Amino acid sequence: MNSDLILLGHGSGGTLSHQLLDELIVPTLSGISPGAQNDSAVLDLPGPRLAYTTDSYVVDPIFFPGGNIGDLAIHGTINDLAMVGARPLAISVGLIIEEGLAINDLKTILLSMRHAADRAGVAIVTGDTKVVPRGKADQLFINTSGIGSLDPSVRISGSAACAGDKVLINGTIGDHGMAVLSRREGLELATSICSDSAPLYDLVAALLAELGSDLHVLRDPTRGGVATTLKEIARQSAIEVTLDEASLPIDPAVAGVCSLLGFDPLYVANEGKFLAIVAPEATDRALAALRSHPLGRKAAVIGEVSEANPGKVRMRTSIGGLRAIEMLSGEQLPRIC
Amino acid sequence: MNSDLILLGHGSGGTLSHQLLDELIVPTLSGISPGAQNDSAVLDLPGPRLAYTTDSYVVDPIFFPGGNIGDLAIHGTINDLAMVGARPLAISVGLIIEEGLAINDLKTILLSMRHAADRAGVAIVTGDTKVVPRGKADQLFINTSGIGSLDPSVRISGSAACAGDKVLINGTIGDHGMAVLSRREGLELATSICSDSAPLYDLVAALLAELGSDLHVLRDPTRGGVATTLKEIARQSAIEVTLDEASLPIDPAVAGVCSLLGFDPLYVANEGKFLAIVAPEATDRALAALRSHPLGRKAAVIGEVSEANPGKVRMRTSIGGLRAIEMLSGEQLPRIC
């Protein structure tokens, strides 16, 4: 590139745009040749049933321990597809760049995106780049959307939890939120906390292969954390969830920082975790399937479903009481994803 | 809503987010019930061949004569799908909202999006909402992505122009860019110029039905205008395009403002126009098909394709000379879409 910083002209649609696209963005993200670029990508899917999702990423800062806004955006969309049981196939990338962003930073982020997509076996097939003047955005916002193929027999849904079901999670909670916060606030911590940002489809596929229709609900507890996500499910399925505080996996460093800063890890965002609600007789098989995968080593059964109080979530505390869990109110951690 | 302005908490993922989504965004855009909302939408397509595209919209101002950022975003994605001959089926919407945006403005924009989608027979099936602090974005950015179904026989591509082909456009050029600019700059013009923002699939379908495989290339001349888009096609197809200046349809008011402000309408963005490159024997049928549709009344044959100088675009001027046409260089009109 003939410049170290992104200029407004890089968003013009003209010569500078083409240069940025042809020399950096397209070769890095997709490798599609200029001659093959059209207004839409054309895909042949394995079948007509598909999952479709989108998310925008505005995380601040754009680099944090364990990842950056780029791989976060790829993982997030892969995970949203995986949460209905779909195999991620194709991703779109929309970049909104603030004038003045270092092209080297952009390059690092794009490389992370490609690496994350390759790792998950997903192709980045279409994209768009806009540039806005300094002060009209904050470095870089990324939108990703994704298409996944879905087996006709899969019926995973937030409305499918049944009384008696068990609630599992594939590992520790709160890591992503605390990693971003510590970098944003420049906290120098004795223990380094890393984001859990990761692509979850492989793990979901293993669980689905083991459980089949005994896998009822999957949802990733991102913004709002485990508490808010369980409230959503409790409402959608019209059931009650009782969490067991003692069995919630938490990294001691994350627990320490949460305690220090007054955050409840139940409300802190995760980017490499999912809640799985499964038929009771499948619990042991689910736990074994999760724990045999690198992204599920610390999996645990953390609660159960009953029909007692539809829409309620309660937590059995370490001292034996029952505490009502509500959705996150207000804004705990802005721009966490 | 219990507030007139968007608050940071509306992006938290918690109670305020759910309220904004359940009371305003989801009912307006899609009507999907809270119980049916999952991390991904699940779709059954008519067949496995599809088109897939994305665009982000950062237009300034967000309201302009003839439209707003919302219907522009829906039209833009419909049009990108149509430009490969695909029938638009499903759209995703990613909102990045600046804290402090008036909820009434958001509502107006969302209503326009739904109206635009309904008009085109497209469903908004999945979405995401983020809120960033004041000064970290500019009112509202919208990303849309879209999926369209594609007949296996359709092979429209920027690389498919052949020597002898004719170049057509469905109407006047430069309307969108000049409409946005005039509103942005607060120009009080005697003649009101309106954006041409419109969904083009119907018109494309009519053309495709008439021409079949005689329809070689479709592309909408948005950022960078007709000049830049023709340069892209000339390079992709390795052909030369010769434009005929006298036959370019231009609204006199747009021509006047361009002349006054020093813009060349060939480089000004359009949002309801496409270039169609067709086999020579199909020219009359193409023109008739375009002119019989409300969005093609002012259609014209504006140029022809030859094999003389691959990658070149030249314009036969009104006084008989030949002028080389290059891509837009620099940034003529930032944030036009």
XYZ file of C-alpha atoms in Angstrom:
674
model
C 0.000 0.000 0.000
C 1.235 3.514 -0.750
C 0.178 4.858 2.633
C 0.483 3.838 6.279
C -2.967 5.006 7.238
C -6.449 4.514 5.864
C -7.603 7.586 3.921
C -11.138 8.667 3.112
C -10.422 7.849 -0.528
C -10.040 4.175 0.405
C -13.828 4.187 0.719
C -14.583 6.036 -2.509
C -15.268 3.056 -4.729
C -12.556 4.366 -7.064
C -8.835 3.753 -7.601
C -7.785 3.789 -3.935
C -10.665 1.480 -2.983
C -9.729 -0.973 -5.675
C -6.115 -0.864 -4.585
C -7.006 -1.553 -0.940
C -9.351 -4.349 -1.969
C -7.117 -5.932 -4.599
C -3.844 -5.686 -2.674
C -4.928 -6.276 0.898
C -8.525 -7.072 1.778
C -9.646 -9.587 -0.843
C -6.409 -11.620 -1.090
C -6.205 -11.804 2.697
C -9.823 -12.661 3.445
C -10.872 -14.780 0.512
C -8.359 -15.105 -2.297
C -11.139 -14.566 -4.850
C -9.522 -13.228 -8.035
C -10.555 -9.757 -9.293
C -11.994 -11.368 -12.438
C -14.379 -13.484 -10.370
C -15.769 -10.657 -8.222
C -19.410 -9.741 -8.706
C -22.036 -7.893 -6.664
C -22.962 -11.198 -5.003
C -21.132 -14.431 -4.397
C -22.750 -17.510 -5.937
C -22.812 -20.663 -3.803
C -23.976 -24.213 -4.215
C -25.117 -25.531 -0.852
C -25.355 -29.217 0.009
C -29.103 -28.848 0.543
C -31.903 -26.331 0.763
C -32.148 -26.114 4.589
C -29.864 -23.494 6.031
C -29.165 -21.275 9.014
C -28.518 -17.554 8.578
C -27.252 -15.044 11.123
C -25.526 -11.684 11.548
C -23.632 -9.746 14.207
C -21.788 -6.451 14.292
C -18.659 -6.053 16.398
C -17.736 -2.766 18.055
C -15.434 -4.095 20.774
C -13.166 -1.568 22.473
C -10.186 -2.023 22.373
C -9.875 -3.780 19.017
C -6.941 -5.856 20.306
C -7.274 -7.686 23.621
C -5.645 -10.651 25.368
C -6.677 -13.778 23.484
C -7.868 -12.160 20.269
C -8.942 -9.102 18.335
C -12.100 -7.713 16.760
C -11.417 -9.762 13.621
C -11.271 -13.308 14.928
C -13.962 -12.392 17.445
C -16.262 -11.481 14.534
C -15.567 -14.750 12.711
C -15.952 -16.874 15.848
C -19.133 -15.075 16.850
C -20.895 -15.795 13.589
C -19.657 -19.386 13.451
C -21.012 -19.826 16.965
C -24.417 -18.318 16.193
C -24.760 -20.822 13.344
C -23.560 -23.663 15.551
C -26.157 -22.755 18.208
C -28.936 -24.062 15.965
C -26.821 -27.072 15.013
C -25.750 -25.759 11.597
C -22.387 -26.422 9.975
C -20.900 -23.011 9.043
C -20.185 -22.746 5.318
C -19.850 -19.135 4.202
C -19.301 -15.767 5.838
C -19.706 -12.173 4.689
C -17.537 -9.378 6.086
C -18.559 -5.703 6.233
C -15.825 -3.320 7.386
C -16.521 0.222 8.610
C -13.126 1.854 9.008
C -12.361 5.182 10.657
C -10.065 7.357 8.565
C -6.584 7.181 10.077
C -6.594 3.514 11.104
C -3.098 2.081 10.702
C -3.046 -0.183 7.664
C -0.776 -2.546 9.586
C -3.424 -2.938 12.271
C -6.029 -3.605 9.613
C -3.738 -6.192 8.069
C -3.192 -7.966 11.382
C -6.940 -8.102 11.955
C -7.699 -9.367 8.447
C -5.075 -12.093 8.823
C -6.708 -13.161 12.085
C -10.068 -13.316 10.346
C -8.743 -15.521 7.575
C -6.958 -17.747 10.057
C -10.119 -18.101 12.156
C -12.205 -18.913 9.087
C -9.673 -21.438 7.764
C -9.454 -23.107 11.164
C -13.211 -23.590 11.134
C -13.401 -24.689 7.499
C -15.511 -21.678 6.514
C -15.044 -19.515 3.422
C -15.251 -15.722 3.454
C -17.119 -15.235 0.187
C -18.389 -11.661 0.024
C -17.671 -8.329 1.664
C -17.886 -4.574 1.723
C -15.620 -1.773 2.918
C -16.651 1.706 3.994
C -14.467 4.505 5.342
C -15.836 7.321 7.510
C -14.036 10.539 8.528
C -12.011 10.745 11.733
C -14.253 11.014 14.777
C -17.268 9.432 13.028
C -16.469 5.860 14.104
C -13.956 4.299 16.498
C -11.088 2.669 14.582
C -12.952 -0.320 13.160
C -16.398 -1.877 13.276
C -16.952 -5.265 11.659
C -20.180 -6.924 10.630
C -20.184 -10.589 9.781
C -23.093 -12.627 8.560
C -23.020 -16.344 7.998
C -24.746 -19.204 6.247
C -24.672 -22.748 7.562
C -26.146 -25.989 6.336
C -28.623 -27.701 8.571
C -29.559 -31.358 8.610
C -33.342 -31.694 8.181
C -33.609 -33.720 11.395
C -32.014 -31.124 13.706
C -34.490 -29.156 15.839
C -32.364 -27.322 18.411
C -34.174 -24.256 19.733
C -34.446 -21.980 22.742
C -38.032 -23.124 23.104
C -37.164 -26.831 23.405
C -36.129 -27.140 27.092
C -38.222 -29.677 29.033
C -38.799 -30.299 32.724
C -36.141 -32.681 34.017
C -33.500 -31.565 31.493
C -29.977 -30.808 32.676
C -28.044 -27.599 31.937
C -24.390 -27.919 30.961
C -21.676 -25.447 30.049
C -18.443 -26.256 28.220
C -16.106 -24.362 30.555
C -15.324 -21.323 32.677
C -17.462 -18.180 32.629
C -16.594 -14.501 32.343
C -13.187 -14.812 30.673
C -13.937 -12.691 27.585
C -15.528 -9.782 29.413
C -12.780 -9.553 31.988
C -10.024 -9.859 29.347
C -11.468 -6.959 27.333
C -12.106 -4.873 30.427
C -8.611 -5.368 31.799
C -7.051 -4.293 28.498
C -9.421 -1.350 28.084
C -8.780 -0.015 31.547
C -5.052 -0.691 31.373
C -5.255 -2.801 34.507
C -1.934 -4.404 35.284
C -2.916 -7.713 36.712
C -0.604 -10.205 38.295
C -2.515 -12.956 36.482
C -3.125 -12.566 32.793
C -6.746 -13.251 31.818
C -7.415 -14.276 28.222
C -10.590 -14.077 26.170
C -12.154 -17.476 25.498
C -12.984 -16.397 21.888
C -13.143 -19.657 19.906
C -15.135 -21.388 17.165
C -17.567 -23.843 18.717
C -18.947 -25.806 15.800
C -16.602 -28.798 16.158
C -17.600 -29.215 19.756
C -21.289 -28.822 18.910
C -20.936 -31.425 16.146
C -19.398 -33.900 18.597
C -22.211 -33.283 21.068
C -24.872 -33.559 18.385
C -23.374 -36.812 17.082
C -23.466 -38.271 20.588
C -26.885 -36.980 21.677
C -29.026 -36.586 18.556
C -32.501 -35.444 19.541
C -31.565 -35.545 23.242
C -29.798 -32.211 22.636
C -32.640 -29.726 23.149
C -31.175 -26.211 23.491
C -27.872 -24.552 22.657
C -27.124 -20.886 23.247
C -23.906 -18.941 23.697
C -23.929 -16.604 26.698
C -22.367 -13.501 25.123
C -23.639 -10.005 26.080
C -25.539 -10.280 29.353
C -23.715 -13.474 30.306
C -25.029 -16.812 31.568
C -27.721 -15.189 33.713
C -29.375 -13.232 30.899
C -29.120 -16.128 28.442
C -30.775 -18.545 30.870
C -33.569 -16.024 31.481
C -34.165 -15.892 27.711
C -34.390 -19.668 27.517
C -36.601 -19.927 30.611
C -39.054 -17.506 29.010
C -38.920 -19.084 25.549
C -39.457 -22.616 26.849
C -41.774 -21.512 29.685
C -39.786 -23.497 32.233
C -37.748 -22.743 35.347
C -33.997 -23.159 35.568
C -32.252 -23.785 38.863
C -28.537 -23.099 38.778
C -26.083 -24.630 41.219
C -23.564 -21.935 42.204
C -20.948 -24.385 43.470
C -20.724 -26.155 40.119
C -20.224 -23.041 37.960
C -16.702 -23.239 36.510
C -14.821 -19.981 37.116
C -11.163 -19.287 36.627
C -9.774 -18.052 39.983
C -8.168 -15.008 38.342
C -11.483 -14.046 36.717
C -13.312 -14.578 40.005
C -10.740 -12.395 41.754
C -10.979 -9.499 39.289
C -14.783 -9.685 39.244
C -14.833 -9.547 43.009
C -12.330 -6.685 43.101
C -14.238 -4.574 40.555
C -17.738 -5.487 41.652
C -18.804 -7.567 38.646
C -20.945 -10.670 38.909
C -19.402 -13.250 36.547
C -22.892 -14.596 35.826
C -23.497 -11.387 33.823
C -20.112 -11.138 32.120
C -19.824 -11.924 28.385
C -18.315 -15.135 27.037
C -17.204 -15.767 23.446
C -16.213 -19.427 23.507
C -18.898 -20.935 25.674
C -22.333 -22.400 25.210
C -25.116 -23.578 27.435
C -26.459 -26.984 26.415
C -29.765 -28.234 27.750
C -30.098 -31.976 27.356
C -32.442 -34.823 28.226
C -31.626 -36.128 31.735
C -30.689 -39.615 30.552
C -28.128 -38.075 28.161
C -26.305 -36.031 30.799
C -23.324 -38.342 31.316
C -22.812 -38.864 27.603
C -23.018 -35.102 27.040
C -20.450 -34.387 29.724
C -18.103 -37.033 28.364
C -18.439 -35.732 24.800
C -17.703 -32.183 25.921
C -14.754 -33.092 28.125
C -13.072 -35.115 25.393
C -12.695 -31.941 23.246
C -10.051 -29.248 23.920
C -12.763 -26.555 24.140
C -14.783 -28.552 26.681
C -12.215 -29.849 29.178
C -13.787 -27.912 32.046
C -17.376 -28.719 31.101
C -19.813 -29.080 33.977
C -23.444 -29.738 34.769
C -24.547 -26.438 36.267
C -28.295 -26.697 36.660
C -31.588 -28.328 35.910
C -34.923 -27.547 34.361
C -38.299 -27.813 36.086
C -41.836 -26.769 35.289
C -42.362 -25.037 38.648
C -42.202 -21.326 37.761
C -42.195 -20.695 34.014
C -39.738 -17.959 33.043
C -37.851 -17.987 36.341
C -34.168 -18.607 36.949
C -32.923 -19.236 40.460
C -29.508 -20.096 41.851
C -28.852 -22.468 44.714
C -26.078 -20.609 46.507
C -23.033 -22.143 48.114
C -24.617 -21.646 51.536
C -27.824 -23.431 50.497
C -30.206 -20.554 49.763
C -32.142 -19.893 46.545
C -31.496 -16.528 44.838
C -33.635 -15.176 41.972
C -31.608 -14.407 38.842
C -32.815 -11.564 36.634
C -31.632 -10.239 33.292
C -28.788 -7.775 33.225
C -30.228 -4.318 33.818
C -28.496 -1.161 32.621
C -25.134 -1.425 30.901
C -22.520 -3.378 32.802
C -19.737 -3.441 30.225
C -20.309 -1.397 27.054
C -18.676 -2.509 23.804
C -17.620 -5.934 24.976
C -18.181 -7.481 21.545
C -40.321 2.898 24.956
C -39.557 4.579 28.267
C -37.079 7.011 26.764
C -36.880 9.350 23.784
C -33.236 8.650 23.056
C -31.137 5.551 22.610
C -29.088 4.836 25.732
C -25.911 2.792 26.059
C -27.930 0.225 27.999
C -29.979 -0.482 24.879
C -26.901 -2.331 23.654
C -26.182 -4.263 26.847
C -27.871 -7.509 25.931
C -29.940 -7.142 29.104
C -33.354 -5.758 30.010
C -33.162 -2.530 27.990
C -31.885 -4.407 24.933
C -34.712 -6.899 25.139
C -37.215 -4.091 25.513
C -35.887 -2.242 22.455
C -35.845 -5.463 20.451
C -39.208 -6.804 21.600
C -41.128 -3.531 21.450
C -39.612 -1.803 18.446
C -36.972 -3.487 16.320
C -38.178 -7.062 15.874
C -41.908 -6.329 15.471
C -41.135 -3.588 12.966
C -38.534 -5.391 10.882
C -39.675 -8.999 10.941
C -42.598 -9.763 13.221
C -40.814 -12.901 14.467
C -42.228 -13.729 17.910
C -39.863 -13.728 20.912
C -40.476 -17.462 21.360
C -39.198 -18.189 17.865
C -35.955 -16.185 18.146
C -32.709 -18.134 18.104
C -29.076 -17.312 17.404
C -29.689 -18.023 13.711
C -32.740 -17.982 11.502
C -33.565 -21.288 9.825
C -34.652 -21.145 6.178
C -35.787 -23.611 3.562
C -34.690 -22.383 0.147
C -36.268 -23.478 -3.114
C -32.970 -24.983 -4.226
C -29.303 -25.286 -3.315
C -27.928 -22.576 -5.664
C -27.918 -19.157 -4.080
C -26.442 -15.672 -4.202
C -25.040 -14.037 -1.073
C -23.961 -10.434 -0.541
C -23.368 -7.754 2.075
C -23.077 -3.972 2.303
C -22.702 -1.486 5.118
C -24.379 1.900 4.922
C -22.860 5.011 6.482
C -24.652 7.650 4.426
C -24.604 11.209 5.776
C -27.245 12.557 6.343
C -29.368 9.562 7.305
C -32.467 11.214 5.791
C -32.292 12.624 2.265
C -34.725 13.489 -0.550
C -36.125 10.232 -1.872
C -35.176 7.972 1.024
C -33.208 7.316 4.172
C -30.378 5.044 5.299
C -32.901 2.287 6.017
C -34.606 1.782 2.683
C -31.278 2.513 0.983
C -29.765 -0.450 2.868
C -32.601 -2.783 1.876
C -32.601 -1.645 -1.767
C -28.827 -1.889 -1.979
C -28.732 -5.511 -0.906
C -31.706 -6.474 -3.055
C -29.902 -4.886 -5.981
C -26.606 -6.654 -5.348
C -28.480 -9.961 -5.423
C -30.381 -8.936 -8.545
C -27.101 -8.058 -10.301
C -26.233 -11.749 -10.581
C -29.826 -12.560 -11.553
C -30.891 -13.872 -8.143
C -34.349 -13.492 -6.652
C -33.912 -11.868 -3.200
C -35.356 -14.040 -0.421
C -33.945 -13.119 2.976
C -32.092 -10.188 4.497
C -30.122 -9.683 7.713
C -29.918 -6.307 9.431
C -27.062 -5.194 11.694
C -27.604 -1.846 13.418
C -24.775 0.165 15.001
C -26.453 3.013 16.850
C -24.783 6.044 18.403
C -25.982 6.733 21.929
C -28.418 9.645 21.811
C -30.138 8.807 18.514
C -33.788 9.809 18.709
C -35.912 6.680 19.019
C -38.474 8.293 16.727
C -35.842 8.613 13.994
C -34.891 4.989 14.496
C -38.541 4.025 14.263
C -39.027 5.943 11.013
C -35.985 4.244 9.517
C -37.047 0.765 10.635
C -40.504 1.302 9.165
C -38.896 2.299 5.859
C -36.804 -0.858 5.925
C -39.825 -3.073 6.477
C -41.767 -1.259 3.780
C -38.892 -1.632 1.318
C -38.528 -5.333 2.119
C -42.279 -5.974 1.839
C -42.434 -4.127 -1.462
C -39.747 -6.417 -2.829
C -41.185 -9.600 -1.340
C -38.134 -10.167 0.867
C -38.165 -11.203 4.534
C -35.912 -9.657 7.171
C -35.073 -12.820 9.086
C -32.168 -12.109 11.409
C -30.463 -9.117 12.961
C -28.222 -7.576 15.562
C -28.142 -4.275 17.451
C -25.134 -2.578 18.979
C -24.948 0.781 20.733
C -21.729 2.801 21.000
C -21.116 5.890 23.147
C -21.716 9.408 21.804
C -18.958 10.482 19.440
C -17.926 6.897 18.592
C -20.212 6.564 15.558
C -22.400 8.998 13.596
C -26.081 8.480 14.436
C -26.639 5.162 12.692
C -24.743 2.695 10.545
C -26.607 -0.224 8.988
C -25.243 -3.441 7.562
C -27.473 -5.623 5.470
C -26.637 -8.966 3.987
C -28.886 -10.918 1.692
C -29.560 -14.345 0.273
C -31.200 -14.886 -3.093
C -32.144 -17.977 -5.034
C -30.505 -18.457 -8.377
C -31.749 -20.511 -11.291
C -29.061 -23.030 -12.287
C -29.068 -21.737 -15.874
C -28.287 -18.096 -15.044
C -24.664 -17.053 -15.670
C -24.629 -13.260 -15.416
C -21.147 -11.988 -14.536
C -18.862 -9.001 -14.891
C -16.560 -11.207 -16.944
C -19.194 -12.099 -19.561
C -19.163 -9.026 -21.848
C -18.363 -9.850 -25.498
C -17.223 -7.777 -28.453
C -20.258 -6.415 -30.261
C -22.446 -6.315 -27.124
C -24.464 -3.210 -26.361
C -24.449 -1.322 -23.052
C -27.784 -0.150 -21.658
C -28.830 1.745 -18.558
C -32.343 1.851 -17.099
C -32.498 5.625 -16.577
C -30.869 8.884 -15.524
C -27.475 9.009 -13.827
C -26.232 10.855 -10.748
C -29.561 11.391 -8.981
C -28.656 9.675 -5.698
C -25.305 11.361 -5.205
C -26.641 14.828 -5.940
C -29.707 14.295 -3.705
C -27.551 13.307 -0.734
C -25.046 16.077 -1.379
C -27.690 18.753 -1.660
C -29.268 17.708 1.664
C -25.911 17.370 3.381
C -24.730 20.779 2.316
C -28.083 22.392 2.966
C -28.229 23.635 -0.606
C -31.540 25.302 -1.332
C -32.171 24.402 -4.899
C -34.916 25.710 -7.083
C -35.437 22.194 -8.421
C -35.701 19.380 -5.942
C -33.475 16.416 -6.836
C -34.509 13.016 -5.459
C -32.461 9.912 -4.870
C -33.257 7.102 -7.308
C -33.005 4.514 -4.467
C -35.217 1.612 -5.584
C -35.353 -2.191 -5.623
C -34.339 -3.454 -9.058
C -35.124 -7.164 -8.986
C -38.515 -6.898 -10.718
C -36.957 -5.035 -13.582
C -34.070 -7.494 -13.772
C -36.530 -10.397 -13.786
C -38.412 -8.862 -16.698
C -35.176 -8.360 -18.610
C -33.972 -11.866 -17.838
C -37.292 -13.380 -18.927
C -37.036 -11.529 -22.242
C -33.325 -12.061 -22.925
C -32.290 -15.306 -21.251
C -28.642 -16.016 -22.012
C -28.425 -12.888 -24.181
C -28.162 -10.935 -20.919
C -24.413 -11.042 -20.222
C -23.554 -8.512 -17.521
C -25.492 -6.582 -14.893
C -23.911 -4.170 -12.431
C -25.261 -1.258 -10.431
C -23.146 1.893 -10.673
C -23.118 2.942 -7.003
C -19.946 4.434 -5.469
C -17.681 5.630 -8.266
C -20.611 5.932 -10.675
C -21.046 4.687 -14.235
C -17.438 5.450 -15.166
C -15.845 3.359 -12.417
C -18.298 0.494 -12.869
C -17.638 0.311 -16.609
C -13.893 0.294 -15.941
C -14.392 -2.684 -13.607
C -16.325 -4.568 -16.266
C -13.862 -3.659 -19.027
C -11.055 -5.110 -16.941
C -12.982 -8.199 -15.841
C -14.117 -9.078 -19.352
C -10.899 -7.844 -21.001
C -12.850 -5.774 -23.510
C -13.181 -2.085 -24.401
C -16.326 -0.063 -23.817
C -17.127 2.995 -25.898
C -19.727 5.273 -24.333
C -21.812 7.701 -26.300
C -22.063 10.941 -24.320
C -25.120 12.237 -26.156
C -27.187 9.187 -25.235
C -26.476 9.246 -21.476
C -29.772 10.041 -19.728
C -29.305 12.907 -17.267
C -31.955 14.855 -15.460
C -31.436 18.549 -16.330
C -31.500 19.550 -12.659
C -28.809 16.983 -11.826
C -26.743 18.122 -14.794
C -27.105 21.716 -13.638
C -26.017 21.067 -10.057
C -23.130 18.876 -11.197
C -21.971 21.617 -13.508
C -22.347 24.272 -10.820
C -20.416 22.291 -8.204
C -17.835 20.760 -10.508
C -18.950 17.141 -10.387
C -18.884 14.833 -13.366
C -22.168 12.874 -13.315
C -20.338 9.879 -14.765
C -18.673 9.469 -11.362
C -21.681 10.210 -9.154
C -23.373 7.349 -7.261
C -26.693 5.833 -8.303
C -28.891 3.591 -6.163
C -31.658 2.599 -8.550
C -29.774 2.057 -11.768
C -27.981 -0.781 -13.456
C -25.815 -1.221 -16.492
C -26.884 -4.147 -18.644
C -24.597 -5.541 -21.312
C -26.487 -7.609 -23.843
C -25.949 -9.478 -27.083
C -26.338 -7.059 -30.044
C -29.310 -8.898 -31.537
C -31.154 -8.561 -28.190
C -30.748 -4.776 -27.914
C -34.217 -3.760 -29.085
C -35.933 -6.382 -26.948
C -33.872 -5.284 -23.950
C -34.763 -1.647 -24.444
C -38.441 -2.472 -24.852
C -38.466 -4.660 -21.716
C -36.786 -1.925 -19.683
C -38.994 0.880 -20.952
C -42.192 -1.034 -20.183
C -41.359 -1.015 -16.424
C -41.787 2.087 -14.206
C -38.115 1.899 -13.154
C -36.921 1.752 -16.759
C -38.960 4.390 -18.588
C -35.866 6.430 -19.449
C -33.726 3.437 -20.402
C -31.205 4.012 -23.166
C -28.467 2.308 -25.141
C -25.378 4.208 -24.011
C -22.456 2.332 -25.480
C -20.950 -0.699 -27.100
C -18.318 -3.307 -26.450
C -15.318 -4.024 -28.664
C -12.162 -6.084 -28.384
C -9.871 -3.222 -29.423
C -8.206 -2.185 -26.136
C -8.933 -4.605 -23.285
C -9.643 -2.789 -20.015
C -10.236 0.602 -21.644
C -13.318 2.783 -21.459
C -13.673 5.730 -23.812
C -16.451 8.215 -24.397
C -17.464 9.629 -27.748
C -18.145 13.226 -26.771
C -20.946 15.396 -28.101
C -18.461 17.188 -30.344
C -17.193 13.923 -31.830
C -13.935 13.325 -29.934
C -12.951 10.242 -27.927
C -12.109 10.818 -24.258
C -10.471 8.170 -22.055
C -12.517 7.347 -18.944
C -10.614 6.311 -15.824
C -11.764 5.125 -12.417
C -12.688 7.687 -9.819
C -9.487 8.804 -8.115
C -9.472 10.243 -4.603
C -12.734 10.755 -2.771
C -15.336 12.707 -4.672
C -18.280 12.356 -2.325
C -17.591 10.645 1.006
C -20.399 8.740 2.729
C -22.779 8.693 -0.193
C -24.117 5.257 0.756
